[in-house]
mmCIF file of C-alpha atoms and ligand atoms in Angstrom:
data_model
loop_
_atom_site.group_PDB
_atom_site.id
_atom_site.type_symbol
_atom_site.label_atom_id
_atom_site.label_comp_id
_atom_site.label_asym_id
_atom_site.label_seq_id
_atom_site.Cartn_x
_atom_site.Cartn_y
_atom_site.Cartn_z
ATOM 1 C CA MET S 1 -0.136 0.275 0.017
ATOM 2 C CA SER S 2 1.822 3.625 -0.992
ATOM 3 C CA GLY S 3 -0.855 5.649 1.817
ATOM 4 C CA LYS S 4 -2.267 7.537 -1.226
ATOM 5 C CA SER S 5 -5.502 7.334 -2.361
ATOM 6 C CA LYS S 6 -7.011 5.147 -5.252
ATOM 7 C CA VAL S 7 -9.238 6.755 -7.757
ATOM 8 C CA VAL S 8 -10.368 4.038 -10.212
ATOM 9 C CA VAL S 9 -11.324 6.062 -14.031
ATOM 10 C CA ILE S 10 -12.750 3.226 -16.497
ATOM 11 C CA ARG S 11 -12.467 5.007 -19.552
ATOM 12 C CA HIS S 12 -9.856 7.037 -21.137
ATOM 13 C CA ILE S 13 -11.273 10.539 -21.385
ATOM 14 C CA GLY S 14 -8.798 12.009 -22.124
ATOM 15 C CA ASP S 15 -5.440 13.565 -21.074
ATOM 16 C CA GLU S 16 -6.313 17.186 -19.518
ATOM 17 C CA ALA S 17 -8.795 15.767 -17.890
ATOM 18 C CA LEU S 18 -6.218 12.229 -16.618
ATOM 19 C CA GLY S 19 -3.734 15.198 -15.611
ATOM 20 C CA ILE S 20 -6.265 16.727 -13.589
ATOM 21 C CA ILE S 21 -6.173 13.922 -11.405
ATOM 22 C CA GLN S 22 -2.331 12.734 -12.183
ATOM 23 C CA ALA S 23 -1.765 16.219 -10.748
ATOM 24 C CA ASN S 24 -2.159 15.315 -7.601
ATOM 25 C CA PRO S 25 0.686 13.826 -5.058
ATOM 26 C CA ASN S 26 -2.209 12.111 -2.769
ATOM 27 C CA ILE S 27 -3.520 10.069 -5.238
ATOM 28 C CA ASP S 28 -3.088 7.022 -7.413
ATOM 29 C CA LEU S 29 -4.667 6.549 -11.172
ATOM 30 C CA VAL S 30 -5.974 3.439 -11.604
ATOM 31 C CA LEU S 31 -6.985 3.552 -15.439
ATOM 32 C CA TRP S 32 -8.849 1.327 -17.774
ATOM 33 C CA LYS S 33 -7.067 2.462 -21.262
ATOM 34 C CA GLU S 34 -8.215 1.271 -23.896
ATOM 35 C CA ASP S 35 -11.259 3.403 -26.075
ATOM 36 C CA THR S 36 -13.248 1.020 -24.936
ATOM 37 C CA GLN S 37 -16.178 -0.086 -22.488
ATOM 38 C CA ALA S 38 -13.838 -1.201 -18.961
ATOM 39 C CA PRO S 39 -15.128 -4.756 -18.422
ATOM 40 C CA ARG S 40 -17.278 -4.921 -14.982
ATOM 41 C CA SER S 41 -14.552 -7.808 -14.382
ATOM 42 C CA TRP S 42 -12.013 -5.093 -14.481
ATOM 43 C CA ILE S 43 -13.813 -2.280 -12.230
ATOM 44 C CA LEU S 44 -14.791 -4.636 -9.459
ATOM 45 C CA GLU S 45 -11.415 -6.118 -9.693
ATOM 46 C CA ASN S 46 -9.895 -2.152 -9.674
ATOM 47 C CA ILE S 47 -12.237 -0.528 -7.351
ATOM 48 C CA LYS S 48 -11.328 -2.443 -4.409
ATOM 49 C CA GLY S 49 -10.337 -0.116 -1.655
ATOM 50 C CA ALA S 50 -10.485 2.970 -4.290
ATOM 51 C CA SER S 51 -11.730 6.542 -2.266
ATOM 52 C CA GLY S 52 -13.230 7.406 -5.899
ATOM 53 C CA ILE S 53 -14.183 6.694 -9.153
ATOM 54 C CA LEU S 54 -14.973 7.866 -12.548
ATOM 55 C CA VAL S 55 -17.532 6.758 -14.620
ATOM 56 C CA VAL S 56 -19.452 7.562 -17.519
ATOM 57 C CA MET S 57 -23.116 7.630 -18.811
ATOM 58 C CA GLY S 58 -24.343 3.928 -18.359
ATOM 59 C CA GLU S 59 -22.332 2.642 -16.201
ATOM 60 C CA PRO S 60 -24.088 0.808 -13.517
ATOM 61 C CA VAL S 61 -23.201 1.984 -10.475
ATOM 62 C CA THR S 62 -25.103 -0.275 -7.970
ATOM 63 C CA ARG S 63 -24.339 -2.164 -4.415
ATOM 64 C CA GLU S 64 -22.172 -4.700 -5.962
ATOM 65 C CA LEU S 65 -20.025 -1.939 -7.406
ATOM 66 C CA VAL S 66 -20.026 0.023 -3.885
ATOM 67 C CA ASP S 67 -19.713 -3.895 -2.196
ATOM 68 C CA ALA S 68 -16.619 -4.253 -3.967
ATOM 69 C CA ALA S 69 -15.256 -0.535 -3.099
ATOM 70 C CA GLY S 70 -15.344 -1.612 0.197
ATOM 71 C CA PRO S 71 -15.726 1.168 3.354
ATOM 72 C CA SER S 72 -12.591 3.677 1.664
ATOM 73 C CA LEU S 73 -14.987 4.362 -0.955
ATOM 74 C CA LYS S 74 -15.950 8.075 -0.853
ATOM 75 C CA VAL S 75 -17.077 9.932 -4.366
ATOM 76 C CA VAL S 76 -18.596 8.693 -6.897
ATOM 77 C CA SER S 77 -17.939 11.065 -10.423
ATOM 78 C CA THR S 78 -19.693 11.006 -13.021
ATOM 79 C CA MET S 79 -18.828 12.223 -16.411
ATOM 80 C CA SER S 80 -22.810 13.088 -17.094
ATOM 81 C CA VAL S 81 -25.258 15.179 -16.209
ATOM 82 C CA GLY S 82 -27.347 12.204 -16.050
ATOM 83 C CA TYR S 83 -27.400 10.132 -13.203
ATOM 84 C CA GLU S 84 -30.209 7.632 -13.011
ATOM 85 C CA HIS S 85 -27.010 4.551 -13.871
ATOM 86 C CA VAL S 86 -25.813 5.454 -10.256
ATOM 87 C CA ASP S 87 -28.205 3.714 -7.014
ATOM 88 C CA GLN S 88 -28.755 7.365 -5.450
ATOM 89 C CA PRO S 89 -30.419 5.789 -2.070
ATOM 90 C CA LEU S 90 -27.367 3.528 -1.364
ATOM 91 C CA LEU S 91 -24.893 5.566 -1.968
ATOM 92 C CA ALA S 92 -26.567 8.051 0.217
ATOM 93 C CA GLN S 93 -26.839 4.997 2.966
ATOM 94 C CA HIS S 94 -22.481 4.526 2.797
ATOM 95 C CA LYS S 95 -21.932 8.333 2.986
ATOM 96 C CA ILE S 96 -20.613 8.804 -1.101
ATOM 97 C CA ARG S 97 -20.851 11.751 -2.503
ATOM 98 C CA LEU S 98 -21.895 11.665 -6.217
ATOM 99 C CA GLY S 99 -20.307 14.303 -9.009
ATOM 100 C CA PHE S 100 -21.895 15.366 -11.865
ATOM 101 C CA THR S 101 -21.616 17.149 -15.555
ATOM 102 C CA PRO S 102 -24.529 19.996 -15.987
ATOM 103 C CA ASP S 103 -23.593 23.680 -17.758
ATOM 104 C CA VAL S 104 -20.686 22.490 -20.243
ATOM 105 C CA LEU S 105 -22.854 20.655 -22.341
ATOM 106 C CA THR S 106 -26.232 22.839 -22.428
ATOM 107 C CA GLU S 107 -25.353 24.674 -25.723
ATOM 108 C CA ALA S 108 -24.340 21.508 -27.034
ATOM 109 C CA VAL S 109 -27.562 19.496 -26.185
ATOM 110 C CA ALA S 110 -29.495 22.819 -27.159
ATOM 111 C CA ASP S 111 -27.561 23.044 -30.305
ATOM 112 C CA ILE S 112 -28.414 19.625 -31.275
ATOM 113 C CA THR S 113 -32.261 19.377 -30.314
ATOM 114 C CA VAL S 114 -32.405 22.089 -32.660
ATOM 115 C CA MET S 115 -30.850 19.917 -35.124
ATOM 116 C CA LEU S 116 -33.463 17.584 -34.383
ATOM 117 C CA ALA S 117 -36.884 19.868 -34.210
ATOM 118 C CA PHE S 118 -35.748 20.769 -38.044
ATOM 119 C CA MET S 119 -34.554 17.315 -39.207
ATOM 120 C CA ALA S 120 -37.624 15.604 -38.343
ATOM 121 C CA SER S 121 -40.214 18.617 -39.953
ATOM 122 C CA ARG S 122 -38.665 18.726 -42.878
ATOM 123 C CA ASN S 123 -37.899 14.843 -43.506
ATOM 124 C CA VAL S 124 -34.363 14.908 -42.876
ATOM 125 C CA GLY S 125 -34.627 10.785 -42.493
ATOM 126 C CA GLU S 126 -36.212 10.778 -45.332
ATOM 127 C CA THR S 127 -35.131 12.440 -47.775
ATOM 128 C CA LEU S 128 -31.110 11.681 -47.066
ATOM 129 C CA VAL S 129 -31.190 8.390 -47.883
ATOM 130 C CA ILE S 130 -32.794 9.433 -50.666
ATOM 131 C CA VAL S 131 -29.531 11.052 -51.658
ATOM 132 C CA GLN S 132 -27.517 8.124 -50.410
ATOM 133 C CA GLU S 133 -28.867 5.872 -52.760
ATOM 134 C CA GLY S 134 -28.688 7.543 -55.580
ATOM 135 C CA LYS S 135 -32.472 7.448 -56.173
ATOM 136 C CA TRP S 136 -32.432 12.119 -56.036
ATOM 137 C CA SER S 137 -33.412 11.440 -59.904
ATOM 138 C CA THR S 138 -36.107 9.313 -59.034
ATOM 139 C CA VAL S 139 -37.623 12.070 -57.256
ATOM 140 C CA PRO S 140 -37.654 15.174 -59.283
ATOM 141 C CA TRP S 141 -38.835 18.098 -58.197
ATOM 142 C CA SER S 142 -42.235 18.621 -57.237
ATOM 143 C CA PRO S 143 -43.980 21.607 -55.542
ATOM 144 C CA PHE S 144 -45.877 19.664 -52.377
ATOM 145 C CA LEU S 145 -42.988 16.754 -52.101
ATOM 146 C CA PHE S 146 -41.209 16.348 -49.393
ATOM 147 C CA THR S 147 -43.215 19.447 -47.158
ATOM 148 C CA GLY S 148 -43.242 19.724 -44.013
ATOM 149 C CA PRO S 149 -44.692 21.679 -40.964
ATOM 150 C CA GLN S 150 -42.713 25.358 -40.991
ATOM 151 C CA LEU S 151 -40.919 26.168 -37.542
ATOM 152 C CA SER S 152 -40.589 29.531 -38.046
ATOM 153 C CA ILE S 153 -42.746 32.382 -38.525
ATOM 154 C CA SER S 154 -42.627 34.001 -41.912
ATOM 155 C CA GLY S 155 -43.610 37.248 -41.820
ATOM 156 C CA PRO S 156 -45.716 39.122 -43.535
ATOM 157 C CA SER S 157 -44.754 37.968 -46.935
ATOM 158 C CA ASN S 158 -46.363 35.221 -46.780
ATOM 159 C CA PRO S 159 -50.369 35.250 -45.749
ATOM 160 C CA SER S 160 -50.526 31.925 -45.840
ATOM 161 C CA ALA S 161 -48.107 30.889 -43.136
ATOM 162 C CA ARG S 162 -48.886 30.547 -39.579
ATOM 163 C CA THR S 163 -48.786 33.101 -37.457
ATOM 164 C CA ARG S 164 -47.922 31.939 -34.141
ATOM 165 C CA LEU S 165 -45.924 28.623 -33.111
ATOM 166 C CA THR S 166 -45.624 26.904 -29.590
ATOM 167 C CA ALA S 167 -43.528 25.343 -27.841
ATOM 168 C CA GLY S 168 -43.465 22.703 -25.736
ATOM 169 C CA PHE S 169 -41.324 21.786 -22.620
ATOM 170 C CA LEU S 170 -41.404 19.167 -20.931
ATOM 171 C CA GLY S 171 -38.847 19.906 -18.512
ATOM 172 C CA PHE S 172 -37.800 23.611 -18.431
ATOM 173 C CA GLY S 173 -34.669 23.532 -16.693
ATOM 174 C CA ARG S 174 -30.761 24.923 -18.561
ATOM 175 C CA ILE S 175 -31.319 22.649 -21.986
ATOM 176 C CA ALA S 176 -34.939 23.785 -22.432
ATOM 177 C CA GLN S 177 -34.048 27.099 -21.883
ATOM 178 C CA ALA S 178 -31.520 27.068 -24.429
ATOM 179 C CA THR S 179 -33.535 25.419 -25.884
ATOM 180 C CA LEU S 180 -35.370 28.283 -26.291
ATOM 181 C CA HIS S 181 -32.648 31.023 -26.375
ATOM 182 C CA ARG S 182 -32.428 29.334 -29.756
ATOM 183 C CA LEU S 183 -35.367 28.683 -30.941
ATOM 184 C CA ILE S 184 -36.437 32.737 -30.061
ATOM 185 C CA ALA S 185 -34.579 33.918 -33.417
ATOM 186 C CA PHE S 186 -37.392 31.631 -35.518
ATOM 187 C CA GLY S 187 -40.044 33.173 -34.260
ATOM 188 C CA VAL S 188 -41.664 31.548 -31.435
ATOM 189 C CA THR S 189 -44.460 33.098 -30.133
ATOM 190 C CA ASP S 190 -45.791 31.019 -27.716
ATOM 191 C CA VAL S 191 -44.161 28.884 -24.886
ATOM 192 C CA LEU S 192 -46.066 25.890 -22.416
ATOM 193 C CA PHE S 193 -43.811 24.370 -19.564
ATOM 194 C CA THR S 194 -43.975 21.342 -17.437
ATOM 195 C CA ALA S 195 -42.580 22.040 -13.771
ATOM 196 C CA ARG S 196 -42.776 20.436 -10.304
ATOM 197 C CA SER S 197 -43.397 23.614 -8.983
ATOM 198 C CA ASP S 198 -45.625 26.419 -9.189
ATOM 199 C CA SER S 199 -42.853 28.275 -11.725
ATOM 200 C CA SER S 200 -45.573 31.587 -12.745
ATOM 201 C CA LYS S 201 -41.899 33.261 -11.417
ATOM 202 C CA VAL S 202 -39.994 31.799 -14.068
ATOM 203 C CA SER S 203 -43.160 32.716 -17.018
ATOM 204 C CA GLN S 204 -42.054 36.265 -15.571
ATOM 205 C CA GLU S 205 -38.797 35.911 -15.708
ATOM 206 C CA ILE S 206 -38.689 34.071 -19.754
ATOM 207 C CA LEU S 207 -41.474 37.025 -20.440
ATOM 208 C CA ASP S 208 -39.185 40.323 -19.331
ATOM 209 C CA LYS S 209 -36.487 38.406 -21.491
ATOM 210 C CA TYR S 210 -38.095 37.729 -24.348
ATOM 211 C CA PRO S 211 -40.154 40.679 -25.725
ATOM 212 C CA THR S 212 -41.005 39.138 -28.272
ATOM 213 C CA LEU S 213 -43.117 36.427 -26.925
ATOM 214 C CA HIS S 214 -46.888 36.230 -26.637
ATOM 215 C CA SER S 215 -47.583 33.916 -23.734
ATOM 216 C CA VAL S 216 -45.164 32.045 -21.304
ATOM 217 C CA LYS S 217 -47.111 29.626 -19.448
ATOM 218 C CA GLN S 218 -47.157 26.243 -17.007
ATOM 219 C CA ALA S 219 -48.464 23.838 -18.466
ATOM 220 C CA SER S 220 -50.414 20.181 -17.285
ATOM 221 C CA ASN S 221 -49.168 17.173 -20.036
ATOM 222 C CA ASP S 222 -52.396 17.145 -21.633
ATOM 223 C CA GLU S 223 -52.352 20.882 -22.312
ATOM 224 C CA LEU S 224 -48.787 20.606 -23.682
ATOM 225 C CA ALA S 225 -49.830 17.984 -25.387
ATOM 226 C CA ALA S 226 -52.889 19.826 -26.882
ATOM 227 C CA GLY S 227 -51.379 23.380 -27.221
ATOM 228 C CA SER S 228 -47.539 22.636 -29.045
ATOM 229 C CA ASP S 229 -46.444 22.683 -32.868
ATOM 230 C CA VAL S 230 -43.223 21.571 -31.266
ATOM 231 C CA VAL S 231 -42.843 19.231 -28.109
ATOM 232 C CA PHE S 232 -39.427 18.943 -26.149
ATOM 233 C CA VAL S 233 -38.514 16.421 -23.988
ATOM 234 C CA LEU S 234 -35.925 17.379 -21.560
ATOM 235 C CA THR S 235 -36.832 15.982 -18.194
ATOM 236 C CA PRO S 236 -34.628 13.551 -16.295
ATOM 237 C CA GLY S 237 -34.901 10.337 -16.618
ATOM 238 C CA GLY S 238 -35.513 7.808 -13.574
ATOM 239 C CA LYS S 239 -38.745 6.207 -12.616
ATOM 240 C CA GLU S 240 -41.234 9.496 -12.667
ATOM 241 C CA THR S 241 -40.471 9.932 -15.959
ATOM 242 C CA TYR S 242 -40.827 6.566 -17.262
ATOM 243 C CA HIS S 243 -43.241 6.348 -20.439
ATOM 244 C CA LEU S 244 -44.232 10.087 -20.031
ATOM 245 C CA VAL S 245 -45.023 10.639 -23.144
ATOM 246 C CA GLY S 246 -47.396 7.099 -24.496
ATOM 247 C CA GLU S 247 -50.256 6.368 -26.213
ATOM 248 C CA GLU S 248 -52.337 8.849 -23.867
ATOM 249 C CA PHE S 249 -50.177 11.953 -24.924
ATOM 250 C CA LEU S 250 -49.531 11.247 -28.541
ATOM 251 C CA LYS S 251 -52.775 10.242 -28.442
ATOM 252 C CA LYS S 252 -52.978 14.587 -27.348
ATOM 253 C CA MET S 253 -50.717 15.794 -30.147
ATOM 254 C CA LYS S 254 -51.415 18.066 -33.315
ATOM 255 C CA SER S 255 -51.530 15.706 -36.285
ATOM 256 C CA ASN S 256 -49.222 18.013 -37.492
ATOM 257 C CA ALA S 257 -46.682 18.726 -34.099
ATOM 258 C CA VAL S 258 -43.089 17.127 -34.028
ATOM 259 C CA LEU S 259 -42.205 15.290 -30.870
ATOM 260 C CA VAL S 260 -38.266 16.186 -30.406
ATOM 261 C CA ASN S 261 -36.342 13.966 -27.361
ATOM 262 C CA THR S 262 -32.591 14.260 -26.211
ATOM 263 C CA ALA S 263 -33.353 13.882 -22.405
ATOM 264 C CA ARG S 264 -33.639 10.157 -21.976
ATOM 265 C CA GLY S 265 -35.054 7.082 -24.711
ATOM 266 C CA THR S 266 -36.431 5.675 -21.060
ATOM 267 C CA CYS S 267 -38.987 9.261 -20.941
ATOM 268 C CA VAL S 268 -40.628 7.992 -24.161
ATOM 269 C CA ASP S 269 -42.887 4.934 -24.709
ATOM 270 C CA SER S 270 -41.145 3.594 -28.010
ATOM 271 C CA ASP S 271 -43.618 0.987 -29.013
ATOM 272 C CA ALA S 272 -46.667 4.294 -28.602
ATOM 273 C CA LEU S 273 -44.227 6.666 -30.718
ATOM 274 C CA ALA S 274 -43.878 4.479 -33.276
ATOM 275 C CA LYS S 275 -47.237 3.733 -33.503
ATOM 276 C CA ALA S 276 -48.165 7.532 -33.079
ATOM 277 C CA LEU S 277 -46.067 7.958 -36.629
ATOM 278 C CA LYS S 278 -47.187 4.974 -38.524
ATOM 279 C CA GLU S 279 -50.737 5.873 -37.772
ATOM 280 C CA LYS S 280 -50.317 9.972 -37.867
ATOM 281 C CA TRP S 281 -51.068 10.947 -34.926
ATOM 282 C CA ILE S 282 -48.439 13.216 -35.153
ATOM 283 C CA TRP S 283 -46.014 14.552 -37.931
ATOM 284 C CA ALA S 284 -42.852 13.562 -37.273
ATOM 285 C CA ALA S 285 -39.861 12.355 -34.307
ATOM 286 C CA GLY S 286 -36.063 13.275 -34.199
ATOM 287 C CA LEU S 287 -34.534 11.196 -31.248
ATOM 288 C CA ASP S 288 -30.575 11.239 -29.892
ATOM 289 C CA VAL S 289 -31.958 8.748 -26.976
ATOM 290 C CA VAL S 290 -33.953 5.465 -27.703
ATOM 291 C CA GLU S 291 -35.472 3.803 -24.539
ATOM 292 C CA GLY S 292 -32.929 0.198 -25.103
ATOM 293 C CA GLU S 293 -30.105 2.106 -26.850
ATOM 294 C CA PRO S 294 -27.776 1.304 -28.194
ATOM 295 C CA ASN S 295 -28.731 -1.785 -28.366
ATOM 296 C CA ILE S 296 -31.875 -0.554 -30.843
ATOM 297 C CA SER S 297 -31.881 -3.412 -34.452
ATOM 298 C CA ALA S 298 -32.542 -2.262 -37.956
ATOM 299 C CA ASP S 299 -35.699 -3.260 -37.254
ATOM 300 C CA HIS S 300 -36.388 -1.462 -34.031
ATOM 301 C CA PRO S 301 -40.299 0.162 -35.490
ATOM 302 C CA LEU S 302 -39.152 2.768 -34.803
ATOM 303 C CA VAL S 303 -35.872 2.620 -36.285
ATOM 304 C CA LYS S 304 -38.340 1.301 -39.218
ATOM 305 C CA GLU S 305 -39.973 5.195 -39.902
ATOM 306 C CA PRO S 306 -39.750 7.304 -42.358
ATOM 307 C CA ARG S 307 -40.886 10.517 -40.173
ATOM 308 C CA ALA S 308 -38.271 9.224 -37.162
ATOM 309 C CA VAL S 309 -35.203 10.973 -37.472
ATOM 310 C CA ILE S 310 -32.844 8.424 -34.436
ATOM 311 C CA LEU S 311 -29.194 9.893 -33.456
ATOM 312 C CA PRO S 312 -26.928 7.421 -31.178
ATOM 313 C CA HIS S 313 -27.193 9.836 -28.398
ATOM 314 C CA ILE S 314 -24.215 12.579 -29.542
ATOM 315 C CA GLY S 315 -26.821 15.557 -27.305
ATOM 316 C CA SER S 316 -22.948 16.670 -26.116
ATOM 317 C CA ALA S 317 -21.008 15.407 -29.085
ATOM 318 C CA THR S 318 -18.704 18.368 -29.834
ATOM 319 C CA THR S 319 -14.713 18.228 -28.781
ATOM 320 C CA GLU S 320 -15.150 21.027 -26.538
ATOM 321 C CA THR S 321 -17.550 19.700 -24.649
ATOM 322 C CA ARG S 322 -16.712 16.805 -24.265
ATOM 323 C CA VAL S 323 -12.826 18.230 -23.118
ATOM 324 C CA GLY S 324 -15.064 20.139 -20.271
ATOM 325 C CA MET S 325 -17.586 17.181 -18.993
ATOM 326 C CA ALA S 326 -14.481 15.193 -18.688
ATOM 327 C CA THR S 327 -12.388 18.113 -16.134
ATOM 328 C CA ARG S 328 -15.083 18.945 -14.739
ATOM 329 C CA ALA S 329 -15.196 15.182 -14.132
ATOM 330 C CA ALA S 330 -11.686 14.725 -13.082
ATOM 331 C CA ARG S 331 -11.574 17.843 -10.540
ATOM 332 C CA ASN S 332 -15.042 16.750 -9.043
ATOM 333 C CA VAL S 333 -13.556 12.999 -7.839
ATOM 334 C CA VAL S 334 -10.233 14.947 -6.513
ATOM 335 C CA ALA S 335 -12.295 16.871 -4.158
ATOM 336 C CA GLY S 336 -14.607 14.760 -3.098
ATOM 337 C CA VAL S 337 -11.531 12.109 -2.460
ATOM 338 C CA LEU S 338 -10.027 15.166 -1.207
ATOM 339 C CA GLY S 339 -13.450 16.296 1.175
ATOM 340 C CA GLU S 340 -13.418 19.590 -0.356
ATOM 341 C CA LYS S 341 -16.109 21.450 -2.527
ATOM 342 C CA MET S 342 -17.273 20.123 -5.645
ATOM 343 C CA GLU S 343 -17.882 21.990 -8.750
ATOM 344 C CA ALA S 344 -21.388 20.065 -9.698
ATOM 345 C CA GLU S 345 -22.052 17.585 -6.973
ATOM 346 C CA VAL S 346 -26.017 15.944 -6.755
ATOM 347 C CA ASP S 347 -27.579 16.915 -3.395
ATOM 348 C CA LEU S 348 -28.105 13.005 -2.119
ATOM 349 C CA SER S 349 -29.754 14.429 1.069
ATOM 350 C CA ARG S 350 -33.531 13.818 0.592
ATOM 351 C CA PHE S 351 -32.205 10.567 0.407
ATOM 352 C CA LYS S 352 -30.847 10.629 3.843
ATOM 353 C CA SER S 353 -34.214 10.065 5.881
ATOM 354 C CA THR S 354 -35.326 6.820 3.971
ATOM 355 C CA VAL S 355 -32.227 5.146 5.858
HETATM 356 O O1 LIG N 401 -26.517 12.181 -21.963
HETATM 357 C C1 LIG N 401 -25.859 13.133 -21.874
HETATM 358 C C2 LIG N 401 -25.724 13.057 -19.753
HETATM 359 O O2 LIG N 401 -26.019 12.929 -19.305
HETATM 360 O O3 LIG N 401 -24.404 13.360 -19.905
#
């Protein structure tokens, strides 16, 4: 034993982030060096006696792992904004702290959220394939071919265009508000959002910030489904939001509305969404996340829907953002091991009463 604290990092997270851990003379870094997922058996073996572990999204932080580490474990740092892969009551019970990486990815995810809304509304999934397969000549230009609903306001030059456009946000946190910020430039006029508590102050703040908006209202799920031209799913994952968007919700949506999910796959019932697209209850869907990912085959009912644009969970995948997440996760694990304030720590105190 070196007398140093062991920190296990289960993925190569880049030299800059690893350097932050290595720079600490009281820490021994144990790293899975490959750019692949560390086998669970390697993690369970190496975590023995560790003070900290840095994990990535999707790695289950369960009793098995906490037991394997033993009583030395002080901190779990996840390189992700979501932490539903972590057994939070268990960490609270063992007084293990949990670091995560919010904020640094807000802009990147907001970018892709807007991008998916437009890709879905403008039939990009279906039309890209036509070009890639060399079939462009089989679909010559035609006035209404591949038209979709316009997610922007055209102005007075087109009297046929819509004059109001409502964006609905299931969850109205940092990423939702950064998404709205971008949509203001496209002329969104009205906002509906859901929130756990009364948010009339938030509505007023948003109206003050964006004077071009006609209305900003906290709504029930049903009101939001029925009133929105584009619905953004931006809630945390986990049990509370499991299948938040299911048949009932989708049936209430407008038939030319678009659904975008850049949060967690579990928030949307995939079978219900595939049915909604097939039976044209809604116009299209843009998804960066799908239930059961990444094990989605080409036969998956959603993948087969031409109006579903699906990306393999790349919302935060800009170089700048991933470096920001990795370095933040590294600083969090170091702070947790040293008993210092973390840059971003999940408040686990709500679980303490249950143990
Ligand atoms: O989905 C991405 C994350 O949680 O960081």
